[in-house]
Amino acid sequence: MIAIITAGIAPGLAILSYFYLKDQYEMEPLYMVVRSFIFGALLVFPIMFIEYVLETENVFPSSFLQAFFASSLLEEFFKWFIFYFTIYSHFHFDEHYDGIVYGVSISLGFATLENILYLIANGVELAFGRAIFPVPSHALFGVIMGYYLGKSKFSNDRLKKRWLFYSLVIPFLLHGTYNYILLSNEDWKFWVTPFMVFLWWFGLHKAKKARMAYKQNIETISG
């Protein structure tokens, strides 16, 4: 059991540490990051229950509908909801990159507990595959969600709603695409690998832009 818990926690902790330590200017209070992580983990049980009901009742019969609506929309909406109502208006969310830290934290809280439960049910031998596909994908959906929530918070009123809309829709579409690849292809590894490469590029690009936005603001104020 200790091996399973360790294998389940390690990838999420490593990815969260990476994005947390990349906050070059003003790191977020650790208790806020841990709180967000716990909130994300607590989402696992209600979401698993809803997904079980949807599957049992065959509400979404096709792979496409299952991928996008029985899983992606459900998970990304609840993560977005937690972020918006517990972090978005908080005074510690005071720079663009903070959105990425909190988005990753919520997503990895969810992904880490889900990963532990999956390994308990299916065996620790699957830990490596879980560490390179499902856990990082959740983290990167969180990066993208947090990026656009940061854009929303620090934009003028005319653009806030647009970025807020993107903060839910873009992770939802990316997550749905990821799920659909897994559900609709027997040789899914052939297709999901380039998708993960793209996802890493896209997420890291957004993280870099968020850091640059803060630097530009400081230079503008100083100038």
Tab-separated table of C-alpha atoms in Angstrom:
chain	number	residue	atom	x	y	z
A	1	MET	CA	0.000	0.000	0.000
A	2	ILE	CA	2.859	2.405	0.790
A	3	ALA	CA	4.326	1.735	-2.663
A	4	ILE	CA	0.981	2.487	-4.323
A	5	ILE	CA	0.474	5.721	-2.398
A	6	THR	CA	4.028	6.838	-3.120
A	7	ALA	CA	3.705	6.007	-6.814
A	8	GLY	CA	0.338	7.762	-6.909
A	9	ILE	CA	1.546	10.964	-5.265
A	10	ALA	CA	5.020	11.324	-6.800
A	11	PRO	CA	4.171	12.533	-10.340
A	12	GLY	CA	1.642	15.099	-9.156
A	13	LEU	CA	3.983	16.412	-6.474
A	14	ALA	CA	6.850	16.686	-8.966
A	15	ILE	CA	4.794	18.605	-11.535
A	16	LEU	CA	3.255	20.891	-8.911
A	17	SER	CA	6.725	21.653	-7.500
A	18	TYR	CA	7.958	22.528	-10.980
A	19	PHE	CA	5.243	25.097	-11.670
A	20	TYR	CA	5.318	26.442	-8.113
A	21	LEU	CA	9.070	27.046	-8.216
A	22	LYS	CA	8.750	28.731	-11.621
A	23	ASP	CA	6.954	31.607	-9.893
A	24	GLN	CA	10.060	33.781	-10.095
A	25	TYR	CA	8.789	36.988	-8.534
A	26	GLU	CA	6.473	36.315	-5.601
A	27	MET	CA	5.693	32.726	-4.632
A	28	GLU	CA	2.200	31.982	-3.391
A	29	PRO	CA	1.720	31.073	0.291
A	30	LEU	CA	2.160	27.346	0.656
A	31	TYR	CA	-1.037	26.991	2.677
A	32	MET	CA	-3.023	28.460	-0.250
A	33	VAL	CA	-1.486	25.981	-2.682
A	34	VAL	CA	-2.121	23.066	-0.312
A	35	ARG	CA	-5.704	24.238	0.252
A	36	SER	CA	-6.305	24.341	-3.505
A	37	PHE	CA	-4.780	20.879	-3.869
A	38	ILE	CA	-7.120	19.515	-1.187
A	39	PHE	CA	-10.158	21.147	-2.791
A	40	GLY	CA	-9.202	19.466	-6.069
A	41	ALA	CA	-8.825	16.093	-4.348
A	42	LEU	CA	-12.253	16.434	-2.724
A	43	LEU	CA	-13.827	16.704	-6.162
A	44	VAL	CA	-12.897	13.111	-6.970
A	45	PHE	CA	-15.701	11.395	-5.060
A	46	PRO	CA	-18.703	13.408	-6.300
A	47	ILE	CA	-17.363	13.353	-9.852
A	48	MET	CA	-16.755	9.589	-9.733
A	49	PHE	CA	-20.312	9.105	-8.474
A	50	ILE	CA	-21.824	11.251	-11.245
A	51	GLU	CA	-19.706	9.522	-13.896
A	52	TYR	CA	-20.799	6.135	-12.552
A	53	VAL	CA	-24.472	7.120	-12.788
A	54	LEU	CA	-24.036	8.496	-16.315
A	55	GLU	CA	-22.292	5.302	-17.409
A	56	THR	CA	-24.812	2.984	-15.719
A	57	GLU	CA	-27.771	4.818	-17.240
A	58	ASN	CA	-26.013	5.014	-20.615
A	59	VAL	CA	-26.818	8.715	-20.840
A	60	PHE	CA	-24.082	9.297	-23.414
A	61	PRO	CA	-24.011	6.244	-25.695
A	62	SER	CA	-21.287	7.284	-28.147
A	63	SER	CA	-17.544	7.548	-27.504
A	64	PHE	CA	-17.603	11.198	-28.560
A	65	LEU	CA	-20.312	12.153	-26.070
A	66	GLN	CA	-18.666	10.129	-23.309
A	67	ALA	CA	-15.305	11.754	-23.955
A	68	PHE	CA	-16.538	15.333	-24.035
A	69	PHE	CA	-19.585	15.421	-21.779
A	70	ALA	CA	-19.520	12.453	-19.391
A	71	SER	CA	-15.922	13.168	-18.414
A	72	SER	CA	-14.262	16.306	-19.779
A	73	LEU	CA	-17.020	18.864	-19.223
A	74	LEU	CA	-17.882	17.422	-15.827
A	75	GLU	CA	-14.316	17.440	-14.516
A	76	GLU	CA	-13.229	20.748	-16.012
A	77	PHE	CA	-16.392	22.547	-14.918
A	78	PHE	CA	-16.014	21.482	-11.289
A	79	LYS	CA	-12.323	22.415	-11.262
A	80	TRP	CA	-13.209	25.782	-12.830
A	81	PHE	CA	-16.014	26.257	-10.293
A	82	ILE	CA	-13.673	25.615	-7.359
A	83	PHE	CA	-11.088	28.012	-8.782
A	84	TYR	CA	-13.585	30.768	-9.498
A	85	PHE	CA	-15.316	30.681	-6.126
A	86	THR	CA	-12.335	30.015	-3.830
A	87	ILE	CA	-9.355	31.647	-5.583
A	88	TYR	CA	-10.391	34.141	-8.266
A	89	SER	CA	-11.301	37.004	-5.907
A	90	HIS	CA	-8.712	36.176	-3.231
A	91	PHE	CA	-6.154	38.909	-2.497
A	92	HIS	CA	-3.273	36.447	-2.888
A	93	PHE	CA	-4.227	36.036	-6.556
A	94	ASP	CA	-2.421	39.256	-7.433
A	95	GLU	CA	-0.436	38.443	-10.581
A	96	HIS	CA	-1.072	36.603	-13.812
A	97	TYR	CA	1.153	33.581	-13.121
A	98	ASP	CA	-0.673	32.918	-9.835
A	99	GLY	CA	-3.569	31.619	-11.904
A	100	ILE	CA	-1.330	28.903	-13.275
A	101	VAL	CA	-0.075	27.894	-9.812
A	102	TYR	CA	-3.609	27.561	-8.461
A	103	GLY	CA	-4.980	25.955	-11.627
A	104	VAL	CA	-2.255	23.311	-11.521
A	105	SER	CA	-2.770	22.787	-7.798
A	106	ILE	CA	-6.518	22.139	-8.105
A	107	SER	CA	-6.067	19.901	-11.130
A	108	LEU	CA	-3.275	17.892	-9.537
A	109	GLY	CA	-5.229	17.469	-6.316
A	110	PHE	CA	-7.912	15.811	-8.410
A	111	ALA	CA	-5.448	13.846	-10.561
A	112	THR	CA	-3.383	12.623	-7.592
A	113	LEU	CA	-6.260	11.132	-5.607
A	114	GLU	CA	-7.751	9.683	-8.791
A	115	ASN	CA	-4.343	8.169	-9.575
A	116	ILE	CA	-4.017	6.564	-6.124
A	117	LEU	CA	-7.498	5.035	-6.374
A	118	TYR	CA	-6.741	3.767	-9.889
A	119	LEU	CA	-3.490	2.124	-8.790
A	120	ILE	CA	-5.204	0.533	-5.781
A	121	ALA	CA	-7.806	-0.972	-8.114
A	122	ASN	CA	-5.492	-1.965	-10.980
A	123	GLY	CA	-1.979	-2.414	-9.612
A	124	VAL	CA	1.172	-0.385	-9.084
A	125	GLU	CA	2.699	-1.763	-12.306
A	126	LEU	CA	0.587	0.798	-14.205
A	127	ALA	CA	2.128	3.713	-12.317
A	128	PHE	CA	4.632	4.653	-15.053
A	129	GLY	CA	2.004	5.001	-17.756
A	130	ARG	CA	-0.200	7.014	-15.415
A	131	ALA	CA	2.762	9.290	-14.630
A	132	ILE	CA	3.389	10.218	-18.258
A	133	PHE	CA	-0.185	10.523	-19.577
A	134	PRO	CA	-3.179	11.118	-17.246
A	135	VAL	CA	-1.489	13.033	-14.408
A	136	PRO	CA	0.469	15.483	-16.626
A	137	SER	CA	-2.565	16.001	-18.863
A	138	HIS	CA	-4.635	17.127	-15.869
A	139	ALA	CA	-1.815	19.434	-14.791
A	140	LEU	CA	-1.619	21.010	-18.238
A	141	PHE	CA	-5.383	21.498	-18.442
A	142	GLY	CA	-4.963	23.320	-15.121
A	143	VAL	CA	-2.147	25.463	-16.547
A	144	ILE	CA	-4.343	26.548	-19.433
A	145	MET	CA	-7.365	27.171	-17.218
A	146	GLY	CA	-5.259	29.207	-14.802
A	147	TYR	CA	-3.661	31.181	-17.633
A	148	TYR	CA	-6.998	32.388	-18.964
A	149	LEU	CA	-8.390	33.054	-15.485
A	150	GLY	CA	-5.327	35.212	-14.908
A	151	LYS	CA	-5.998	37.005	-18.195
A	152	SER	CA	-9.570	37.572	-17.071
A	153	LYS	CA	-8.697	38.928	-13.641
A	154	PHE	CA	-6.089	41.386	-14.882
A	155	SER	CA	-7.807	42.574	-18.063
A	156	ASN	CA	-10.167	45.493	-18.479
A	157	ASP	CA	-13.908	44.948	-18.063
A	158	ARG	CA	-14.480	44.637	-21.810
A	159	LEU	CA	-12.289	41.510	-22.055
A	160	LYS	CA	-12.930	39.824	-18.694
A	161	LYS	CA	-15.888	37.734	-19.841
A	162	ARG	CA	-14.075	36.581	-22.998
A	163	TRP	CA	-11.081	35.246	-21.046
A	164	LEU	CA	-13.399	33.755	-18.425
A	165	PHE	CA	-15.202	31.893	-21.210
A	166	TYR	CA	-11.901	30.658	-22.661
A	167	SER	CA	-10.758	29.487	-19.205
A	168	LEU	CA	-13.456	26.812	-19.211
A	169	VAL	CA	-13.965	26.075	-22.897
A	170	ILE	CA	-10.347	25.552	-23.974
A	171	PRO	CA	-9.461	23.040	-21.185
A	172	PHE	CA	-12.798	21.317	-21.849
A	173	LEU	CA	-12.030	20.920	-25.573
A	174	LEU	CA	-8.456	19.753	-24.967
A	175	HIS	CA	-9.537	17.308	-22.254
A	176	GLY	CA	-12.343	16.000	-24.453
A	177	THR	CA	-9.931	15.467	-27.340
A	178	TYR	CA	-7.550	13.577	-25.050
A	179	ASN	CA	-10.386	11.365	-23.803
A	180	TYR	CA	-11.711	10.747	-27.292
A	181	ILE	CA	-8.280	9.572	-28.474
A	182	LEU	CA	-8.217	7.039	-25.629
A	183	LEU	CA	-11.778	5.813	-26.190
A	184	SER	CA	-11.821	5.602	-29.973
A	185	ASN	CA	-8.415	4.140	-30.872
A	186	GLU	CA	-7.033	0.721	-30.026
A	187	ASP	CA	-3.552	2.050	-30.811
A	188	TRP	CA	-4.226	5.136	-28.681
A	189	LYS	CA	-0.569	5.496	-27.607
A	190	PHE	CA	0.365	6.244	-31.218
A	191	TRP	CA	-2.069	9.173	-31.236
A	192	VAL	CA	-1.928	10.407	-27.664
A	193	THR	CA	1.867	10.806	-27.603
A	194	PRO	CA	1.996	13.653	-30.183
A	195	PHE	CA	-1.067	15.179	-28.526
A	196	MET	CA	0.781	15.195	-25.188
A	197	VAL	CA	3.813	16.807	-26.850
A	198	PHE	CA	1.529	19.542	-28.173
A	199	LEU	CA	-0.128	19.903	-24.765
A	200	TRP	CA	3.232	20.323	-23.025
A	201	TRP	CA	4.315	22.903	-25.614
A	202	PHE	CA	1.033	24.801	-25.321
A	203	GLY	CA	1.019	24.739	-21.508
A	204	LEU	CA	4.656	25.796	-21.120
A	205	HIS	CA	4.146	28.532	-23.709
A	206	LYS	CA	1.215	29.918	-21.700
A	207	ALA	CA	3.223	29.698	-18.471
A	208	LYS	CA	6.060	31.659	-20.064
A	209	LYS	CA	3.642	34.319	-21.330
A	210	ALA	CA	2.157	34.688	-17.840
A	211	ARG	CA	5.621	35.204	-16.324
A	212	MET	CA	6.512	37.726	-19.036
A	213	ALA	CA	3.292	39.660	-18.387
A	214	TYR	CA	4.329	40.215	-14.778
A	215	LYS	CA	7.830	41.280	-15.821
A	216	GLN	CA	6.415	43.766	-18.326
A	217	ASN	CA	4.105	45.221	-15.684
A	218	ILE	CA	7.026	45.716	-13.288
A	219	GLU	CA	9.095	47.385	-16.028
A	220	THR	CA	6.170	49.642	-16.934
A	221	ILE	CA	5.692	50.700	-13.310
A	222	SER	CA	9.449	51.216	-12.829
A	223	GLY	CA	9.717	53.158	-16.070
